[in-house]
Structure formats: structure tokens, C-alpha cells
mmCIF file of C-alpha atoms in Angstrom:
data_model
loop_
_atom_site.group_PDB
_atom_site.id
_atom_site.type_symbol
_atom_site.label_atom_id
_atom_site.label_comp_id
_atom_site.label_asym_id
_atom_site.label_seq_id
_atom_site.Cartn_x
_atom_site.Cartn_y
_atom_site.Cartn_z
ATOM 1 C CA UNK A 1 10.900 49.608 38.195
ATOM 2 C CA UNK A 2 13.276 49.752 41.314
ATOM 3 C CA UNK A 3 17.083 50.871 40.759
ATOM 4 C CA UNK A 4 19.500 47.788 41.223
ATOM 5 C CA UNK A 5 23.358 47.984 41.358
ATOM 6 C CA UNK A 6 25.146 45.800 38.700
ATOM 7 C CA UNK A 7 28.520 45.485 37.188
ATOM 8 C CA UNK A 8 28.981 46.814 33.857
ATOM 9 C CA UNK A 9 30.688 44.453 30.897
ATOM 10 C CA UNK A 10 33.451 46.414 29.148
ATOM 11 C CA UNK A 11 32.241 46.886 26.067
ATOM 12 C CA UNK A 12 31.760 49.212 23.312
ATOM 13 C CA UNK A 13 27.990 49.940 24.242
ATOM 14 C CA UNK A 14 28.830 50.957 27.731
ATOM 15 C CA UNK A 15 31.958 53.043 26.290
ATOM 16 C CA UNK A 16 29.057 55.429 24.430
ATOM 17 C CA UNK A 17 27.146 55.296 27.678
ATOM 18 C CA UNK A 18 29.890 56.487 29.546
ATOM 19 C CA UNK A 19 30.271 59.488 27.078
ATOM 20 C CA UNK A 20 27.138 61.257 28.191
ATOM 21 C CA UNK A 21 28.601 61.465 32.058
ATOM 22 C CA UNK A 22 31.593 63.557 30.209
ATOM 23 C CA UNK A 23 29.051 66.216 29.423
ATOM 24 C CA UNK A 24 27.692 66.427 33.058
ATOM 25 C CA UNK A 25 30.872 65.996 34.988
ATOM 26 C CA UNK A 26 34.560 66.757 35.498
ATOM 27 C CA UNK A 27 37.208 65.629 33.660
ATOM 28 C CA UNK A 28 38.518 63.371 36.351
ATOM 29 C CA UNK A 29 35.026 61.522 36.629
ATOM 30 C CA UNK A 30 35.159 60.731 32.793
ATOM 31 C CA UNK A 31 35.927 56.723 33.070
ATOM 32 C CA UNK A 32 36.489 57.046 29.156
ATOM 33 C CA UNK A 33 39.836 56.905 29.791
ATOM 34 C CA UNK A 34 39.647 53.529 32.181
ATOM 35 C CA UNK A 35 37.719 52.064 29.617
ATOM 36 C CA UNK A 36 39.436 52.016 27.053
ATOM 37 C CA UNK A 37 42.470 50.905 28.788
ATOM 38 C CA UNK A 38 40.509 47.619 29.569
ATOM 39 C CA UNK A 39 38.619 46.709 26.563
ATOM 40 C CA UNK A 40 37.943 43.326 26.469
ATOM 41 C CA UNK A 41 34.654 42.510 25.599
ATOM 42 C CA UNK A 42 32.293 41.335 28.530
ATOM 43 C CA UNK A 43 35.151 40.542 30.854
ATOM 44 C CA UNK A 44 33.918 39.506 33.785
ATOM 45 C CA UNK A 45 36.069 41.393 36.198
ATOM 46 C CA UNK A 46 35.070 44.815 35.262
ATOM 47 C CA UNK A 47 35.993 47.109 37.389
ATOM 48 C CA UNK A 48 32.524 49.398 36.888
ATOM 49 C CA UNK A 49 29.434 49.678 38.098
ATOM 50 C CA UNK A 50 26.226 50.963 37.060
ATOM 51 C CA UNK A 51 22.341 51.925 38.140
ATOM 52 C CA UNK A 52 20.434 51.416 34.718
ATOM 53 C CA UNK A 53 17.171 52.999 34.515
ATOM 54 C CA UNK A 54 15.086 51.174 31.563
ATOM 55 C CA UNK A 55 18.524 51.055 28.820
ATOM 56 C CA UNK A 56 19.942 54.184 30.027
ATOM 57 C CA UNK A 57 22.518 54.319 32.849
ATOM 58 C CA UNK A 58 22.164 57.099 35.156
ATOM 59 C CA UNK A 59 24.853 56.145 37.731
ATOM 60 C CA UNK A 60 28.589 54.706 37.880
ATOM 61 C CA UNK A 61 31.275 53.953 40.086
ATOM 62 C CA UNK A 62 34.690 52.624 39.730
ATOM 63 C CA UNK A 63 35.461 49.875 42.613
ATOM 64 C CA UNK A 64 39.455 48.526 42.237
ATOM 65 C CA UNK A 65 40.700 45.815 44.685
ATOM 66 C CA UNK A 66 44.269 46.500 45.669
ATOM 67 C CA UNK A 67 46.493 44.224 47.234
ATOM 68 C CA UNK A 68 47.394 44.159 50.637
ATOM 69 C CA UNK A 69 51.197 44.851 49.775
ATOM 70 C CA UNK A 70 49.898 48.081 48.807
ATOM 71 C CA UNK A 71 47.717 49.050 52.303
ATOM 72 C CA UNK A 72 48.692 51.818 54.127
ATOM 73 C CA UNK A 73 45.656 52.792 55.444
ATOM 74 C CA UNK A 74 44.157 49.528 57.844
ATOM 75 C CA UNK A 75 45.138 47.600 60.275
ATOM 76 C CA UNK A 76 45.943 44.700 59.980
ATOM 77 C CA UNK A 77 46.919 45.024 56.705
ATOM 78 C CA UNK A 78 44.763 43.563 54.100
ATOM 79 C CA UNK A 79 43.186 44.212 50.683
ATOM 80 C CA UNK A 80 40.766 47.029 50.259
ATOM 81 C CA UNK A 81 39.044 49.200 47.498
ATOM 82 C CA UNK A 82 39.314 51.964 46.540
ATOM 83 C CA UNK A 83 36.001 53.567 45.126
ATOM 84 C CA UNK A 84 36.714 55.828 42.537
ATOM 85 C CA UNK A 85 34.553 58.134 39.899
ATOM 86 C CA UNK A 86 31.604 58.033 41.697
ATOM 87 C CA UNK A 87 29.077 59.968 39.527
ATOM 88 C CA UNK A 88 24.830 60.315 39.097
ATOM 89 C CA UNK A 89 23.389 62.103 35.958
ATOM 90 C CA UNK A 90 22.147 65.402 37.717
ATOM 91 C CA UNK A 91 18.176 64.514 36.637
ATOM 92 C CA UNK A 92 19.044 61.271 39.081
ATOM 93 C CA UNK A 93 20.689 62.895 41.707
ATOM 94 C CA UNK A 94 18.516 63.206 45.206
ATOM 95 C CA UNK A 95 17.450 59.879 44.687
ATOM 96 C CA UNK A 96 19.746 57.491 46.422
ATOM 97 C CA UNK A 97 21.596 56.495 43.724
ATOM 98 C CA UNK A 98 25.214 57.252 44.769
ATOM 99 C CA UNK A 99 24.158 55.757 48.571
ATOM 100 C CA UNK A 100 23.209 52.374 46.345
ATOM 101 C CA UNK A 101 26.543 52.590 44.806
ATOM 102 C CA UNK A 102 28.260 52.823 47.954
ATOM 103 C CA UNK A 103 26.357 50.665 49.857
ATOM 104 C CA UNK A 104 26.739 47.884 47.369
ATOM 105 C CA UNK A 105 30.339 48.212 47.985
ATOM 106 C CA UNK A 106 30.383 47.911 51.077
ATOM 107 C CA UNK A 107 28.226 44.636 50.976
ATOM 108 C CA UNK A 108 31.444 43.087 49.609
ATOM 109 C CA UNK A 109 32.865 43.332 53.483
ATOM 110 C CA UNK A 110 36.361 45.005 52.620
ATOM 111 C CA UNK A 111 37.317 48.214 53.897
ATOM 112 C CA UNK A 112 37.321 50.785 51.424
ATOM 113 C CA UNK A 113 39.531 53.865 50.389
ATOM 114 C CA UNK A 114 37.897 57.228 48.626
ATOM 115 C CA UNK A 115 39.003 60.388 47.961
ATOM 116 C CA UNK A 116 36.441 62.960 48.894
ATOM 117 C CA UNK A 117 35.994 65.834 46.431
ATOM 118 C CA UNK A 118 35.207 69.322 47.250
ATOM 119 C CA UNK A 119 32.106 70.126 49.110
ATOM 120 C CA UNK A 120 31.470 66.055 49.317
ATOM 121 C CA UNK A 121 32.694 65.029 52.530
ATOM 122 C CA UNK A 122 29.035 65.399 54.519
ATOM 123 C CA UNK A 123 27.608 62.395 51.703
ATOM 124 C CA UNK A 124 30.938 60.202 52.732
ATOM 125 C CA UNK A 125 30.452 60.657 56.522
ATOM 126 C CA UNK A 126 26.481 60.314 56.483
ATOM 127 C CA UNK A 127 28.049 56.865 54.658
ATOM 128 C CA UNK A 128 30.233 55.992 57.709
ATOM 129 C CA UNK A 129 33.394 57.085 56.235
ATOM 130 C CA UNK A 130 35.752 58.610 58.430
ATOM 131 C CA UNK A 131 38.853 60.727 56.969
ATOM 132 C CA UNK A 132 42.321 60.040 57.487
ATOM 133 C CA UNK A 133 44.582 61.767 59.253
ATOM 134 C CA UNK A 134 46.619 63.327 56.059
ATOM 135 C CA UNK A 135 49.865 62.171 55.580
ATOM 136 C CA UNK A 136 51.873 63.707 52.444
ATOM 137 C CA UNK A 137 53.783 60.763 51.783
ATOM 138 C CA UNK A 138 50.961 58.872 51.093
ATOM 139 C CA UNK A 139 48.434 60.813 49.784
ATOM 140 C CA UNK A 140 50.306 62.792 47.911
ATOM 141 C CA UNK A 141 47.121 65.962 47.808
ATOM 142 C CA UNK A 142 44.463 63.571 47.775
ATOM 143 C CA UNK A 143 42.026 63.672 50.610
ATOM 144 C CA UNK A 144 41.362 60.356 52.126
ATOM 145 C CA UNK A 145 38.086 59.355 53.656
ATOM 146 C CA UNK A 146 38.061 55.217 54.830
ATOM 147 C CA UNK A 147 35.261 52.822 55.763
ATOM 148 C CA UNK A 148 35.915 50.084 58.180
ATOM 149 C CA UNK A 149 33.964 46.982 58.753
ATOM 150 C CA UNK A 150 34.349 45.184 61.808
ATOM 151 C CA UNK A 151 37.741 44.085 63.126
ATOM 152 C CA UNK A 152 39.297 46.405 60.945
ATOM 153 C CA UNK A 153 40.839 49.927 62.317
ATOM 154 C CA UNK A 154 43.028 52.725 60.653
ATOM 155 C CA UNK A 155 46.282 52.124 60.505
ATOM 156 C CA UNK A 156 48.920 54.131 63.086
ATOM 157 C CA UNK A 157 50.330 57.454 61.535
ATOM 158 C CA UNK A 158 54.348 57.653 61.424
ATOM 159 C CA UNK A 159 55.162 60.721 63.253
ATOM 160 C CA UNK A 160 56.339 63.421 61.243
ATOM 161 C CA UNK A 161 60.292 62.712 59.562
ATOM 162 C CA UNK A 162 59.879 58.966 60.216
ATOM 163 C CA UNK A 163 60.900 56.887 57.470
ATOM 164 C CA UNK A 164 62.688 59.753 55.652
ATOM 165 C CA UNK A 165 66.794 60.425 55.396
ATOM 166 C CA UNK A 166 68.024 62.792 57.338
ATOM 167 C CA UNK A 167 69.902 65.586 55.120
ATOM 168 C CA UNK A 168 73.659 64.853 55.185
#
């Protein structure tokens, strides 16, 4: 049976699937936590998705739209995702699973925001991501890698001390 990407419902079944990618990953990919902080049965603007294989999901990503206001990163301004929690169950990984997760993303034709974690910036660039230039006002120690579809381009850097007071 061929791997599809599909959005999970938030519900109590896919809360206990969730729980066995807590036992393979870090804390900071457990999505536990996002879960339960949207539990409302089956809505249909969850926020996760999975790769099932047979019952069992194997794969999961986080995928949050965020408003233009809120862009600092393209230009023009517009909303973008940011992909988050990105995680495959470590029998599944080598497989193309996290690639289908991405690539389903970007098949919704908005740029998109991640933050690369140690050692994974070659599987974001082999994805077209580029990284940002870091800026500490904004990304506050995360590490920013961007994909742009076309027409869209990174937004200009402030040069350093613009935007801040000057000490009095």
C-alpha cells in the first residue's frame, strides 16, 4: 500500500498515537502538548499531519498558518507556515516520509517558515529551503530556514541597531 499524506482529526485516538513518537524523539517534537491544547473532536482545521501505514502512524508534522501581520520573513508580506515537529518513527525513516510531509506542504503554494534542528539543515536545503540571514530580534535562537514559491523573496534585513532606542 503506498504512503499518502493526510490531516489528522484531533481526537483522543490520535492523542495515544502521538504518545509512541515521545518514546523515539525529543521533548520538543512531542505534539502531546499541542494536542491537548486543541481537543475538539474531529475538527476540521487540525493543525497535524500524518503518514499512516495500515492503522499505525509512522510520520507527523505540525503545519500553522500565521497571519501576514505577523511576517517578517517574505516579501511582500503575506501569510505563511510555519512547519513545525516534523518527526518519522526511526523503522520509517530512509523512506521518504519526511520529503512527503514537506512536499505536501508545499503543494498548498505559501511560503513556509522552519526551524532547522541540529545536524538537519542538508534534508531542508535538498528541500529547497534556504536559511535566513539570523537576526536576534526575530528569531530569538531559533535557526530559520524559508521556502519560497514563485513571486515571493526574503524579506530585507534591518541593519544592525535599526529599530532599537538608542541608550539615553
Amino acid at each position: 500500500m503506498p504512503f499518502a499524506v493526510e490531516r489528522l482529526k484531533i481526537n483522543y485516538k490520535t492523542l495515544e498515537e502521538f504518545k509512541k513518537f515521545r518514546e523515539y524523539g525529543l521533548q520538543e517534537l512531542s505534539m502531546l502538548e499541542d494536542l491537548q491544547a486543541n481537543i475538539i473532536e474531529d475538527d476540521a482545521d487540525s493543525p497535524f499531519y500524518g503518514i499512516y501505514d495500515g492503522d499505525a502512524l509512522v510520520a507527523r508534522m505540525s503545519l500553522y498558518l500565521i497571519d501576514a501581520k505577523y511576517d517578517r520573513y517574505f516579501d511582500p508580506p503575506q501569510d505563511f507556515y510555519e512547519l513545525m515537529k516534523l518527526e518519522v518513527l526511526p523503522a520509517y525513516r530512509g523512506r521518504g516520509l519526511g520529503r512527503m510531509l514537506v512536499e505536501h506542504a508545499k503543494s498548498l503554494g505559501k511560503p513556509i517558515k522552519t526551524n532547522a534542528r541540529l545536524g538537519s539543515a542538508p534534508f531542508w536545503e535538498k528541500l529547497g529551503f534556504v536559511p535566513v540571514k539570523y537576526d536576534p530580534e526575530r528569531d530569538r535562537g531559533e535557526n530559520p530556514y524559508v521556502w519560497l514559491p514563485d513571486g515571493v523573496r526574503l524579506a530585507p534585513t534591518k541593519p544592525r541597531g535599526e529599530g532599537r532606542k538608542p541608550n539615553a
